PDB file of C-alpha atoms in Angstrom:
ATOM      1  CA  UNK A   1      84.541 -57.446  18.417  1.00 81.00           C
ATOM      2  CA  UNK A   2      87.772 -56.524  17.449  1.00 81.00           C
ATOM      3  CA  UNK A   3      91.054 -55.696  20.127  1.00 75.00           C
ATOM      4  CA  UNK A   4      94.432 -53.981  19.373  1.00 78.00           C
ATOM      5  CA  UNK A   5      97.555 -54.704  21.416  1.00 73.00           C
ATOM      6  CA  UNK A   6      96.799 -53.724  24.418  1.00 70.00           C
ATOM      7  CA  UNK A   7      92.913 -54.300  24.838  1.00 72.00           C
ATOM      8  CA  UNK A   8      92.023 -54.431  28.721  1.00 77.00           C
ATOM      9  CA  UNK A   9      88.948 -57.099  27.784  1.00 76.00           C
ATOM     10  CA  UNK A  10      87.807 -59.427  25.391  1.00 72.00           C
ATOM     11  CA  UNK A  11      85.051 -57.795  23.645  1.00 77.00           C
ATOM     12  CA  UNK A  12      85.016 -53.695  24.072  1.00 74.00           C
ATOM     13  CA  UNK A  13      82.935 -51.739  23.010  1.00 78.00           C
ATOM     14  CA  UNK A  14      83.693 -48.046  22.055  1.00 79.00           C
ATOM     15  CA  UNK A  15      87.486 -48.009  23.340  1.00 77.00           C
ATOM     16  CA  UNK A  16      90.991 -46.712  21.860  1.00 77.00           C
ATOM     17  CA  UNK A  17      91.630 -50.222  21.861  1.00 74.00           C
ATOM     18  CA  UNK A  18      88.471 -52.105  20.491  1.00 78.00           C
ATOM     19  CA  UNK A  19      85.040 -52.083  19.759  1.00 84.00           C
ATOM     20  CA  UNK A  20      82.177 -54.107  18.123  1.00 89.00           C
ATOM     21  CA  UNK A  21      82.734 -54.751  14.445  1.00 92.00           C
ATOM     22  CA  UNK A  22      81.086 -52.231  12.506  1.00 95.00           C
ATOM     23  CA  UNK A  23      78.645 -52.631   9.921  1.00 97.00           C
ATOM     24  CA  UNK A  24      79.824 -53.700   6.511  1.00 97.00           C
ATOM     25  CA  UNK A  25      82.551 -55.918   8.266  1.00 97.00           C
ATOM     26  CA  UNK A  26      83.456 -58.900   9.916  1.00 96.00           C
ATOM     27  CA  UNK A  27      85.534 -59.688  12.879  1.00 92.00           C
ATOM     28  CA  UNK A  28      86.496 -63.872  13.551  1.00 92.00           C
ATOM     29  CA  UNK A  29      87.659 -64.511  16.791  1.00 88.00           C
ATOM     30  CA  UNK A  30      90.795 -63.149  17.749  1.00 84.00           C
ATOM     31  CA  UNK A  31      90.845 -60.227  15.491  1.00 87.00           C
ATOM     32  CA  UNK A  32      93.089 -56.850  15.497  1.00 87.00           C
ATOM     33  CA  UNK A  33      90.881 -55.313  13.082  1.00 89.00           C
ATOM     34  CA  UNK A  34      87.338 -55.572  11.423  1.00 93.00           C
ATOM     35  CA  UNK A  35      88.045 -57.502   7.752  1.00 95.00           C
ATOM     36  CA  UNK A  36      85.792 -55.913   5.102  1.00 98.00           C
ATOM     37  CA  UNK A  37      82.635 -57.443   3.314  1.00 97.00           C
ATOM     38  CA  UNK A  38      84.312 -58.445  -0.330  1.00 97.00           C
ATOM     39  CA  UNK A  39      82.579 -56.332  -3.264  1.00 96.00           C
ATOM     40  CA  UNK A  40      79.240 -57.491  -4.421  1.00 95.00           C
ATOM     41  CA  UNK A  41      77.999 -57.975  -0.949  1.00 96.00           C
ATOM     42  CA  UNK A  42      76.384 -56.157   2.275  1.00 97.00           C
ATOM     43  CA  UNK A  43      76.056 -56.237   5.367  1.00 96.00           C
ATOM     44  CA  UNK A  44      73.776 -53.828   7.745  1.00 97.00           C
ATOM     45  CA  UNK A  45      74.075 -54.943  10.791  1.00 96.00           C
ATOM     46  CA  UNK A  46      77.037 -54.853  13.756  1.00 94.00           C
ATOM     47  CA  UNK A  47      78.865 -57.510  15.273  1.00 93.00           C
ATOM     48  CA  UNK A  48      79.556 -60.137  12.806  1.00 94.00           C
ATOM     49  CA  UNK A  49      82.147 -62.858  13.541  1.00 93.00           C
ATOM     50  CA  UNK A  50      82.234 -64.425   9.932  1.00 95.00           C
ATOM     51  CA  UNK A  51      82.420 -63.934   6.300  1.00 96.00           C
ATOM     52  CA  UNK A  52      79.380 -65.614   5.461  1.00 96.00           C
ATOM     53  CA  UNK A  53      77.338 -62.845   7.608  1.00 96.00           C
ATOM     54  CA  UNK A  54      78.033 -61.051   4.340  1.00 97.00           C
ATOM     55  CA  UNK A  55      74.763 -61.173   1.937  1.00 96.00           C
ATOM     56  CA  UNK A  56      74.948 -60.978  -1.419  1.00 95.00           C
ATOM     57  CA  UNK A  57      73.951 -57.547  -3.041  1.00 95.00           C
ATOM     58  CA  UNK A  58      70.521 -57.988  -4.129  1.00 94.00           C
ATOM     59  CA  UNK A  59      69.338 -58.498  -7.269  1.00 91.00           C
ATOM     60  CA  UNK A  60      68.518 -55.165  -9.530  1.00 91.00           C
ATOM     61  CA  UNK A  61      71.578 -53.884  -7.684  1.00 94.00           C
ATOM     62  CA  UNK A  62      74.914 -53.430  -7.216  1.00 95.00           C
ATOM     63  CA  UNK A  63      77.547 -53.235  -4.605  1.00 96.00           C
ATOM     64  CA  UNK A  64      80.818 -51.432  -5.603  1.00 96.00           C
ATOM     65  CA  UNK A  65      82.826 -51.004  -2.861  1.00 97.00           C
ATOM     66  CA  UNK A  66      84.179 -53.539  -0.299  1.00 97.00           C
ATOM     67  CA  UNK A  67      82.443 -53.273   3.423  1.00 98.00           C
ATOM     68  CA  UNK A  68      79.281 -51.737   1.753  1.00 97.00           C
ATOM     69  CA  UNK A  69      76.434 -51.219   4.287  1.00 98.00           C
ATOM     70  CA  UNK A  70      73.746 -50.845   1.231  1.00 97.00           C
ATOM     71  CA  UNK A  71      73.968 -51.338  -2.153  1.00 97.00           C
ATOM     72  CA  UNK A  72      75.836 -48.627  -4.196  1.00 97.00           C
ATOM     73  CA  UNK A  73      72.616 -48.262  -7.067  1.00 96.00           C
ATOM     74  CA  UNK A  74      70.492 -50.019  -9.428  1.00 95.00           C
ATOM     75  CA  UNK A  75      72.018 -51.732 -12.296  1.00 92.00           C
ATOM     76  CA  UNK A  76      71.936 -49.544 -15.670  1.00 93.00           C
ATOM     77  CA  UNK A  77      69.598 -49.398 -18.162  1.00 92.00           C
ATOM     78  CA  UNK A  78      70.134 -51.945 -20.489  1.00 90.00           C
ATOM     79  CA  UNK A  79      71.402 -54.488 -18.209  1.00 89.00           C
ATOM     80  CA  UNK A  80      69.932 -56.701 -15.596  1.00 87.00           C
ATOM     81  CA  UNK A  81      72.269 -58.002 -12.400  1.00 89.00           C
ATOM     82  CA  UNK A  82      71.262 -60.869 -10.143  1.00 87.00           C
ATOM     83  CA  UNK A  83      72.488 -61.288  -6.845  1.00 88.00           C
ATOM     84  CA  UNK A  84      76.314 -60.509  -5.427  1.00 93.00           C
ATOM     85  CA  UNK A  85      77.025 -58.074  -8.852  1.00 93.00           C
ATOM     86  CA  UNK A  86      79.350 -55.725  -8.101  1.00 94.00           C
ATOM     87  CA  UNK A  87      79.156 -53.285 -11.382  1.00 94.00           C
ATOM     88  CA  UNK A  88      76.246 -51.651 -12.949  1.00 94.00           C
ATOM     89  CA  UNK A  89      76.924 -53.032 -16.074  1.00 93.00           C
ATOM     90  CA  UNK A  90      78.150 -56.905 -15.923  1.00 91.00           C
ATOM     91  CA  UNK A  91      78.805 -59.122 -18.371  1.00 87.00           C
ATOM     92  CA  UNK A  92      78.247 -62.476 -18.657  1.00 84.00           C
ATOM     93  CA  UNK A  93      81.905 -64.578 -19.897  1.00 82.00           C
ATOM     94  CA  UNK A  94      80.716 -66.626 -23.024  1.00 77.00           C
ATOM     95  CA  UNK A  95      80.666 -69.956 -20.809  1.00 76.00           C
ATOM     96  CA  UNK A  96      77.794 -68.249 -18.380  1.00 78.00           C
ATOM     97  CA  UNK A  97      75.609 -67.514 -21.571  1.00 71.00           C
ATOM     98  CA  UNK A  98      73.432 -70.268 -20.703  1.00 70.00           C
ATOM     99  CA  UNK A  99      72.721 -69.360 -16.894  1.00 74.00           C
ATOM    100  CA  UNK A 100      70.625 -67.031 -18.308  1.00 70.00           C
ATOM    101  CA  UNK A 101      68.466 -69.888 -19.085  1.00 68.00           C
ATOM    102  CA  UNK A 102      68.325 -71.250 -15.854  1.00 66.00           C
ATOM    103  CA  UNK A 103      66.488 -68.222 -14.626  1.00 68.00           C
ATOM    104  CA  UNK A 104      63.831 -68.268 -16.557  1.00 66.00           C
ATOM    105  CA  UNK A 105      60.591 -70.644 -15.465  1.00 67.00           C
ATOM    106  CA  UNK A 106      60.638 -73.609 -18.134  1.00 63.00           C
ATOM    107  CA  UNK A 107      56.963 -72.138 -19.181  1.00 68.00           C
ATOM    108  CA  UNK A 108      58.666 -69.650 -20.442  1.00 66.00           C
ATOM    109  CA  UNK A 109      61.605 -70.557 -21.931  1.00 59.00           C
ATOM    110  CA  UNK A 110      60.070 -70.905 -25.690  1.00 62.00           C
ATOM    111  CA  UNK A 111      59.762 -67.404 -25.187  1.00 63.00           C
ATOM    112  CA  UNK A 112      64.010 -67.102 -25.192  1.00 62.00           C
ATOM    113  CA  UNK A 113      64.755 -68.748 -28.332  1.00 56.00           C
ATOM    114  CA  UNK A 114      65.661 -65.814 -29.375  1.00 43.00           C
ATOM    115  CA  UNK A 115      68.361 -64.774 -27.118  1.00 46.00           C
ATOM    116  CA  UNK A 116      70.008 -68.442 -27.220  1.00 47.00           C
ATOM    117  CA  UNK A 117      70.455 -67.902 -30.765  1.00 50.00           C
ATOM    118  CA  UNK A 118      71.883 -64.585 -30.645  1.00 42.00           C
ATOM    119  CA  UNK A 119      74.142 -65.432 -27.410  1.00 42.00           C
ATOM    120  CA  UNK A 120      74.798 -68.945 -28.837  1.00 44.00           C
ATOM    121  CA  UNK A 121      73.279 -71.082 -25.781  1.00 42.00           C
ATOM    122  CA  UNK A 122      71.826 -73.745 -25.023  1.00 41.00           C
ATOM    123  CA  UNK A 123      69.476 -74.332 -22.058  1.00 41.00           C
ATOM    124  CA  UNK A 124      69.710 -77.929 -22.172  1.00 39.00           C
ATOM    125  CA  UNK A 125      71.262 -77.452 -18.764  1.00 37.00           C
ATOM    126  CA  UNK A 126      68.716 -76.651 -17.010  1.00 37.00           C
ATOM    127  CA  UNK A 127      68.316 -78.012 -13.271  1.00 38.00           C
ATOM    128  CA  UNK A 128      64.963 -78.711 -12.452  1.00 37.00           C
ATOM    129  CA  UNK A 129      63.063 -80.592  -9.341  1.00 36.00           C
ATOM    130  CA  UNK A 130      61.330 -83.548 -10.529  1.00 34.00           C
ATOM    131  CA  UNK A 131      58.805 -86.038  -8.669  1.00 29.00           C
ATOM    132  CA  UNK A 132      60.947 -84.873  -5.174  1.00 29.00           C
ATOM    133  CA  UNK A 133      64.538 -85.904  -7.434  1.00 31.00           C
ATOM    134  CA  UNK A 134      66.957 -83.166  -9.211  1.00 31.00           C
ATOM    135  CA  UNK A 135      67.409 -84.134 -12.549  1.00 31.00           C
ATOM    136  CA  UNK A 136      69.208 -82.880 -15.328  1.00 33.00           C
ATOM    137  CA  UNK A 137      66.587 -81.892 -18.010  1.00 32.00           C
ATOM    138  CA  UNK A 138      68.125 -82.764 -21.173  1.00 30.00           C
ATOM    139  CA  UNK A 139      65.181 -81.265 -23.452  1.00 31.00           C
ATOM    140  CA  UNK A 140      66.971 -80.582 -26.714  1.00 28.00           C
ATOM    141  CA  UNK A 141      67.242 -77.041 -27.092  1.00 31.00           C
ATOM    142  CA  UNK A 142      70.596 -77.530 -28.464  1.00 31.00           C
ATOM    143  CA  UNK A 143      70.651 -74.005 -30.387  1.00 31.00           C
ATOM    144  CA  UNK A 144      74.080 -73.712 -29.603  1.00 34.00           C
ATOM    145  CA  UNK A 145      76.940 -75.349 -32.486  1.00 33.00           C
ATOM    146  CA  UNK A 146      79.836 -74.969 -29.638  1.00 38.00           C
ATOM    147  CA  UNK A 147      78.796 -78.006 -28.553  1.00 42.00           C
ATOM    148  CA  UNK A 148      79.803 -77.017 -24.793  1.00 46.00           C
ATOM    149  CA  UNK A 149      77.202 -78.212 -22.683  1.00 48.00           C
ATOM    150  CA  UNK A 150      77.286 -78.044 -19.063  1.00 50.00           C
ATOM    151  CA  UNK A 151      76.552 -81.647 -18.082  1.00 54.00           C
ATOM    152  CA  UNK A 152      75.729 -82.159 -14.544  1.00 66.00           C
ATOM    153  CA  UNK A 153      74.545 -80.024 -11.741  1.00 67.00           C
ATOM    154  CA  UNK A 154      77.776 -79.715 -10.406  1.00 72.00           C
ATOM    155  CA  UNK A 155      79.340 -78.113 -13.617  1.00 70.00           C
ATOM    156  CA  UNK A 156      76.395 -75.744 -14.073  1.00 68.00           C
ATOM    157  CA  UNK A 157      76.804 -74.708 -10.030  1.00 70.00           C
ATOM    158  CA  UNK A 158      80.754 -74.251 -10.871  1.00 75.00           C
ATOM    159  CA  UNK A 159      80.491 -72.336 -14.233  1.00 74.00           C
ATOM    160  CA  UNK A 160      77.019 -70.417 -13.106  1.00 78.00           C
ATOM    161  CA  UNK A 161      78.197 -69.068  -9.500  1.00 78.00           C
ATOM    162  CA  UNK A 162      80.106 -66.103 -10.770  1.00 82.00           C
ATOM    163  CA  UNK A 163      77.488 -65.320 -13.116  1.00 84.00           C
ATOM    164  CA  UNK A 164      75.949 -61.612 -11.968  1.00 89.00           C
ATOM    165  CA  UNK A 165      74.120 -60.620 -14.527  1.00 86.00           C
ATOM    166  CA  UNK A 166      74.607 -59.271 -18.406  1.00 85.00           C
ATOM    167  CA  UNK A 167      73.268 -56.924 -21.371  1.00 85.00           C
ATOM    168  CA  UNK A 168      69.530 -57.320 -21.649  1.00 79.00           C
ATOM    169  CA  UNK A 169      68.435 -59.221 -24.270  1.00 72.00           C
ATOM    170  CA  UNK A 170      67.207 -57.652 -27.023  1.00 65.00           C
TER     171      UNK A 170
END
């Protein structure tokens, strides 16, 4: 819920001075007015208390505007968005080239060689569960001469968590 000056009770509901937080937005405790869900997430239901209620916009989608109830559309042709993107068309900064490869099942990733020339990658990065133990998988893919691996999970969670999609590959 969310109260104005002068709110005759805690949590109101459909009043001049307060009501439950809509959907799309977020109201902590104590709040004057409902806070909206940041761009590149949704939320559909009423009542939230906390940013985290937020969910990230789906993959194959977007979400443009901030205190979306649904996502705005599909990404565009020619590009591909994972969760939380927040345009049609994103693009990957150079140093999130290589979270590309961490979507892709390892099966598969001779498959990519391709695009980690063309993008300059490397999926040596890869995080991967191993006998019940994350491990670094340091197969040597090393197509990329930058020489700017991501080492450890950490770095590849830091440099990898604004990563929303990119331009197919082609």
């Amino acid at each position: 819920h969310f109260c104005s000056s002068g709110a005759k009770e805690s949590a109101p509901v459909s009043q001049i001075y307060g009501d439950i937080c809509p959907a799309g937005y977020y109201c902590p405790k104590q709040s004057s007015a409902p806070l909206p869900c940041p761009v590149g997430f949704i939320l559909q239901d009423k009542g939230a208390t906390s940013l985290s209620d937020c969910a990230p916009c789906p993959p194959s989608r977007y979400c443009i505007a901030p205190g979306s109830t649904q996502p705005s559309g599909f990404c565009s042709p020619g590009h591909y968005c994972v969760g939380g993107a927040h345009s049609s068309t994103p693009l990957a900064l150079h140093s999130q080239r290589s979270c590309f490869c961490d979507l892709i099942p390892s099966s598969q990733i001779q498959n990519f060689a391709w695009c980690m020339l063309k993008h300059n990658t490397s999926c040596s990065n890869r995080v991967e569960e191993d006998n019940a133990r994350i491990r670094t998988n340091q197969e040597t893919r090393s197509l990329s001469t930058s020489g700017g691996y991501l080492e450890t999970p950490r770095e590849i969670m830091e440099t990898c968590s604004g990563f929303k999609g990119d331009v197919c590959p082609t």
